[in-house]
Structure formats: structure tokens, C-alpha cells
Backbone as a ProteinNet text record, in pm:
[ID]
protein_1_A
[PRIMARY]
XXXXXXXXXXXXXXXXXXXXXXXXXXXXXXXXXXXXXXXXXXXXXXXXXXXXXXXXXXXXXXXXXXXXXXXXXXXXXXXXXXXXXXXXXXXXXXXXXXXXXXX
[TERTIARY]
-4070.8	-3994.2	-3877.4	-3890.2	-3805.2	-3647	-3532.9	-3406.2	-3336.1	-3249.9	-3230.1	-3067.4	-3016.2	-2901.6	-2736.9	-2821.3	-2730.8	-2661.9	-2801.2	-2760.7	-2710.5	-2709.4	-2644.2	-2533.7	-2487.8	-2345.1	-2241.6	-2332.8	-2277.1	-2288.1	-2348.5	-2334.4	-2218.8	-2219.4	-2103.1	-1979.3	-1927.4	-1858.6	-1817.2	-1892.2	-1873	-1835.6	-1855.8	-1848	-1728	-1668.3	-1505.3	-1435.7	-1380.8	-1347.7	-1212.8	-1166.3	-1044.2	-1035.6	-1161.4	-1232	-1198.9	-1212.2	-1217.3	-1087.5	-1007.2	-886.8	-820.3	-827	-771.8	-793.7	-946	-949.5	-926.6	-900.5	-825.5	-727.3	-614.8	-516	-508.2	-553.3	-570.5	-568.4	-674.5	-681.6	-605.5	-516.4	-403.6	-247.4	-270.6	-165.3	-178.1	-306.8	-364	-325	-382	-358.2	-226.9	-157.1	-9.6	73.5	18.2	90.5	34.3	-65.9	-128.7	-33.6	-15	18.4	153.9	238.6	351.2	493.2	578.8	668.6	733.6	704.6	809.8	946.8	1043.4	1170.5	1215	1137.8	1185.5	1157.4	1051.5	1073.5	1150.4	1165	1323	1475.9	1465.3	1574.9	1570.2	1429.2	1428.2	1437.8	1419.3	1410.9	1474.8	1561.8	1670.3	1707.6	1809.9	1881.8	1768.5	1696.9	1594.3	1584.2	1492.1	1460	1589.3	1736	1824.9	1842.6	1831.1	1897.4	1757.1	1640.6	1537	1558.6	1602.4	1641.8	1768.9	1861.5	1970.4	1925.2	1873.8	1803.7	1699.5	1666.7	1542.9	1598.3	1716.1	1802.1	1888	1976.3	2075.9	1953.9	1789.8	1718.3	1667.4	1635.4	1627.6	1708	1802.6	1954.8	1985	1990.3	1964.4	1839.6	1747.1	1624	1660.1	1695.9	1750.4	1886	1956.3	2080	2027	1951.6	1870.8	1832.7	1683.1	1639.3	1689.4	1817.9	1926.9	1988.2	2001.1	2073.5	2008.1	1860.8	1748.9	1769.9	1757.4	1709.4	1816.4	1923	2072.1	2074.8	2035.9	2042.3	1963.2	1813.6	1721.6	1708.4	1792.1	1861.4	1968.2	1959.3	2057.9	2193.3	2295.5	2447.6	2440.9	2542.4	2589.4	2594.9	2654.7	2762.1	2643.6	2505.4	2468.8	2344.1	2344.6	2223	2200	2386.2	2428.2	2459.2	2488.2	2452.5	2335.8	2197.2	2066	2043.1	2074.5	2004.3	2068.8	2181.2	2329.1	2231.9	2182.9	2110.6	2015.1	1966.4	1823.6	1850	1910	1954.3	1939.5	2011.9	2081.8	2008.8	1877.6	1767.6	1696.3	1632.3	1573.3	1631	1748.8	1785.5	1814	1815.5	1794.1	1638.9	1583.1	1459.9	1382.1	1459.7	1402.4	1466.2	1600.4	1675.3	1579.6	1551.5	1477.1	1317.1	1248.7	1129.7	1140.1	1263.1	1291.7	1321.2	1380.6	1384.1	1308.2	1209.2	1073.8	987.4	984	904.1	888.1
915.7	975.2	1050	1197.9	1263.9	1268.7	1243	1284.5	1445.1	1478.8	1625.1	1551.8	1606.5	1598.9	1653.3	1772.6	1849.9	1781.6	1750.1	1635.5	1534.7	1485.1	1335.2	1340.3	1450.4	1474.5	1555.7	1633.5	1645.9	1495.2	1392.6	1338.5	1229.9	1243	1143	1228.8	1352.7	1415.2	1387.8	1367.2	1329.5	1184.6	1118.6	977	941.2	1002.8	1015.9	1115.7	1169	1337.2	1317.2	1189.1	1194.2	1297.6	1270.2	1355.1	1510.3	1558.1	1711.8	1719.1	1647	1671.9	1718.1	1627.3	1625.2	1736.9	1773.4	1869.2	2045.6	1995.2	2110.4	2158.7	2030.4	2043.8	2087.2	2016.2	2060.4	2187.7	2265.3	2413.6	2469.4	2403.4	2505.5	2494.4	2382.7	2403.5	2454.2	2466.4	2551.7	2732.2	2773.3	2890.3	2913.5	2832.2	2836	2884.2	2792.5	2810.2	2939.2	2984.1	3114.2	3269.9	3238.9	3349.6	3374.8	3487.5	3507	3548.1	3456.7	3465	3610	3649.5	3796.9	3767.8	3844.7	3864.5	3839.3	3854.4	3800.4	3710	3629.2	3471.9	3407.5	3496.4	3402.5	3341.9	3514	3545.4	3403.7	3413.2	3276.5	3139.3	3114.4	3000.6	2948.7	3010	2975.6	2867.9	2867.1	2714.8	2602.5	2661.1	2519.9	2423.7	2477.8	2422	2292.1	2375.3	2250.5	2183.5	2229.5	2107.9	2007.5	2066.5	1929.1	1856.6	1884.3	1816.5	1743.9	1802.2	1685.4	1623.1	1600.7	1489.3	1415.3	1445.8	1335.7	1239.3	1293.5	1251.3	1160.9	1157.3	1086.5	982.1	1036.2	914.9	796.7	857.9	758.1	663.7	731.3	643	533.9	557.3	492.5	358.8	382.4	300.7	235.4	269.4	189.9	84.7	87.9	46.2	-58.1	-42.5	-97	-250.2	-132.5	-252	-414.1	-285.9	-372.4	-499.9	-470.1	-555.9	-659.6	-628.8	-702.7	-840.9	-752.8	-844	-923.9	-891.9	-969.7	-1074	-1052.8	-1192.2	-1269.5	-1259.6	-1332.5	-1459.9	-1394.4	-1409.8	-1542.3	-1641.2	-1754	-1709	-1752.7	-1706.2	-1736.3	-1711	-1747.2	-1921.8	-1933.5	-2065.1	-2142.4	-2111	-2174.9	-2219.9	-2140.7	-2185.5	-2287.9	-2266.8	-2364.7	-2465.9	-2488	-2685.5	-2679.1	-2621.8	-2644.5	-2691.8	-2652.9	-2644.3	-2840.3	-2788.4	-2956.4	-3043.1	-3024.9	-3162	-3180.3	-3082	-3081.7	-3141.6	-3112.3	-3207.5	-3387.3	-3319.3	-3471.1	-3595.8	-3515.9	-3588.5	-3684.2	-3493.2	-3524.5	-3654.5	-3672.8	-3754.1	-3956	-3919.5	-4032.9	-4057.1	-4034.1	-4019.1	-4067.6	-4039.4	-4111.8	-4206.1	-4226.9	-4339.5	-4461.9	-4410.6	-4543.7	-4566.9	-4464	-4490.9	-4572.8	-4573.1	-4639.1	-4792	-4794.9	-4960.8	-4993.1	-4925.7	-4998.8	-5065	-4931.6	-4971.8	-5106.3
-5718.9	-5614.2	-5678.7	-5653	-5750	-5633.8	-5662.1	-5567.3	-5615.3	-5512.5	-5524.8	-5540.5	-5671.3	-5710.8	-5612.8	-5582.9	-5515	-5377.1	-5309.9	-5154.3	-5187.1	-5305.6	-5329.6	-5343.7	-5411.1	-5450.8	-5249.8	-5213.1	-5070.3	-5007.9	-5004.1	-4947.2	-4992.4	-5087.1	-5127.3	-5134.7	-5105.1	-5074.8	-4882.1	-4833.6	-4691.1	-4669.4	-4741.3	-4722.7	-4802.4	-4933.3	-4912	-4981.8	-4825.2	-4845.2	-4901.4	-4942.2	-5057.1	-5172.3	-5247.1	-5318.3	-5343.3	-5217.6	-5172.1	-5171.9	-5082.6	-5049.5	-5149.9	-5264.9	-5361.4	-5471.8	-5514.9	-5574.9	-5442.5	-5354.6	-5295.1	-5348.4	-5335.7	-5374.8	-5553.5	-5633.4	-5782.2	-5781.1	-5718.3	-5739.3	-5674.1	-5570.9	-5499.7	-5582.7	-5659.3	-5766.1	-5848.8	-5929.2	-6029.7	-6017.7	-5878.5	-5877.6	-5835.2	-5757.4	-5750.6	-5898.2	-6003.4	-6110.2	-6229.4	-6182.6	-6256.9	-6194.1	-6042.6	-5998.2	-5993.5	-6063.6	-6085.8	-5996.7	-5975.9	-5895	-5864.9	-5733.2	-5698.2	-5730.2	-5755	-5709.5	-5607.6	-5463.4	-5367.9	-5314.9	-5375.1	-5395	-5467.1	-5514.1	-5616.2	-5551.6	-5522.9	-5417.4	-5286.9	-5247.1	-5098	-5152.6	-5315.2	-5336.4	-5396.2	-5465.1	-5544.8	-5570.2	-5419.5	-5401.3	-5394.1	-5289.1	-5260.5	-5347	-5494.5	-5577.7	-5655.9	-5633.8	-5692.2	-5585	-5451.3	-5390.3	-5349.8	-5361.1	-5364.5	-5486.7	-5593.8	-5728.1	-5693.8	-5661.9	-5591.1	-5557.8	-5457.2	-5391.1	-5392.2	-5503.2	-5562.7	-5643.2	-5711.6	-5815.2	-5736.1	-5629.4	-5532.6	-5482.3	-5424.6	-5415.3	-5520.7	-5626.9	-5752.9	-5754.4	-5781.4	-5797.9	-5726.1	-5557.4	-5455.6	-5446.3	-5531.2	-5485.6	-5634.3	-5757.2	-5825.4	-5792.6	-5755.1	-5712.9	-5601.6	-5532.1	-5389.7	-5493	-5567.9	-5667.7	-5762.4	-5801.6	-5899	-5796	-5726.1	-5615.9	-5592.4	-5482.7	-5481.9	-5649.6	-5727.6	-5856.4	-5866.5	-5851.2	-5861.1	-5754.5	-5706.2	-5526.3	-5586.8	-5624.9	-5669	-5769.3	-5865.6	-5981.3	-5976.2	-6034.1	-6007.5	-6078.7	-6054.7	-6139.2	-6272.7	-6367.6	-6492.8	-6442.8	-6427.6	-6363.1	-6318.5	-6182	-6121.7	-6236	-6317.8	-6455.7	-6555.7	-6618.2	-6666.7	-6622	-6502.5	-6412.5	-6381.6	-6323	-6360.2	-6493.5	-6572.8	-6729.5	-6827.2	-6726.3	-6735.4	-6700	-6606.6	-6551.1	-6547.8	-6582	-6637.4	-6744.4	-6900.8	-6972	-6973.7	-6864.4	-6850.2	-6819.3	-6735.9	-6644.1	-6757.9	-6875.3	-6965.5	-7052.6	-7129.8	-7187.5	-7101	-6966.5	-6891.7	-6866.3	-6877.1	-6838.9	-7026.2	-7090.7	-7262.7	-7296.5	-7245.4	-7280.5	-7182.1	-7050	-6971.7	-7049.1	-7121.7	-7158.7	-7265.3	-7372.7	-7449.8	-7439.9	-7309.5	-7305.6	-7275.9	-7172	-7101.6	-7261.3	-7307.2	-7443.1	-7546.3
[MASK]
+++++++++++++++++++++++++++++++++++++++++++++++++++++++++++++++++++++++++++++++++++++++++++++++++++++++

């Protein structure tokens, strides 16, 4: 039973048009970036281009700082580590001193 290559590949093109979408897009950036900017696109775009860069830059920053924070709450203190770690110690060495007498 011979299969036809061509329908297999349309059909798995229909079943996920992620696929397509995507190499849509590839080639609309592709030729985006082949074809050479007018002057009076320059002229319309000027600013745009820094102030979407501002603001990718003020969002970074933001979702870092967000992050940092997050991690800092999470995070036990200087202070609250070293009395964990105290009594943890402390447990440990009570906890060998009693195995020792049982012994």
C-alpha cells in the first residue's frame, strides 16, 4: 500500500495549524527584514522604537524586583536561620547525649 506524501503532510498541517501560524510568521519577519526601510518610515517610527524599549526595560526591572521580593518573603531571615540551625544543634547533641546513656 503505497501513501501519497503530499496529503500526509496537508493533513497534519490541519490538525495543528500552530505549525502554519508560525512559519507564517517566520516568513513575515524574514521579508520584513530583507525589505529596506523608507525615510518616511523612519520619520513615523522613530520614537516608537525607544519608547517600546523604555518599556520593556521599566518592565524587566519591575518583574525582577516583583521576583526579588517574592524570593525574599520565602526566604527565612539572617536571625530566623541561626535559631533554626541553634536548635537544631542543640536537638542533635541532646538527642546523642540520650543515645549515649541508653547505651
Amino acid at each position: 500500500m503505497s501513501t501519497n506524501p503530499a496529503k500526509e503532510q496537508s493533513e497534519s498541517l490541519t490538525e495543528n495549524p500552530y505549525v502554519l501560524v508560525a512559519g507564517g510568521v517566520a516568513l513575515g519577519v524574514l521579508i520584513g527584514m530583507l525589505v529596506p526601510r523608507s525615510s518616511k518610515e523612519r520619520e513615523l517610527l522613530q520614537g516608537t522604537g525607544r519608547q517600546l524599549a523604555d518599556k520593556v526595560t521599566g518592565t524587566v526591572q519591575a518583574v525582577k524586583d516583583a521576583g526579588k521580593a517574592e524570593i525574599d518573603a520565602l526566604l527565612p531571615s539572617r536571625d530566623d536561620a541561626k535559631e533554626r540551625v541553634s536548635a537544631l544543634f542543640g536537638n542533635l547533641v541532646d538527642a546523642a547525649k540520650g543515645a549515649s546513656q541508653k547505651a
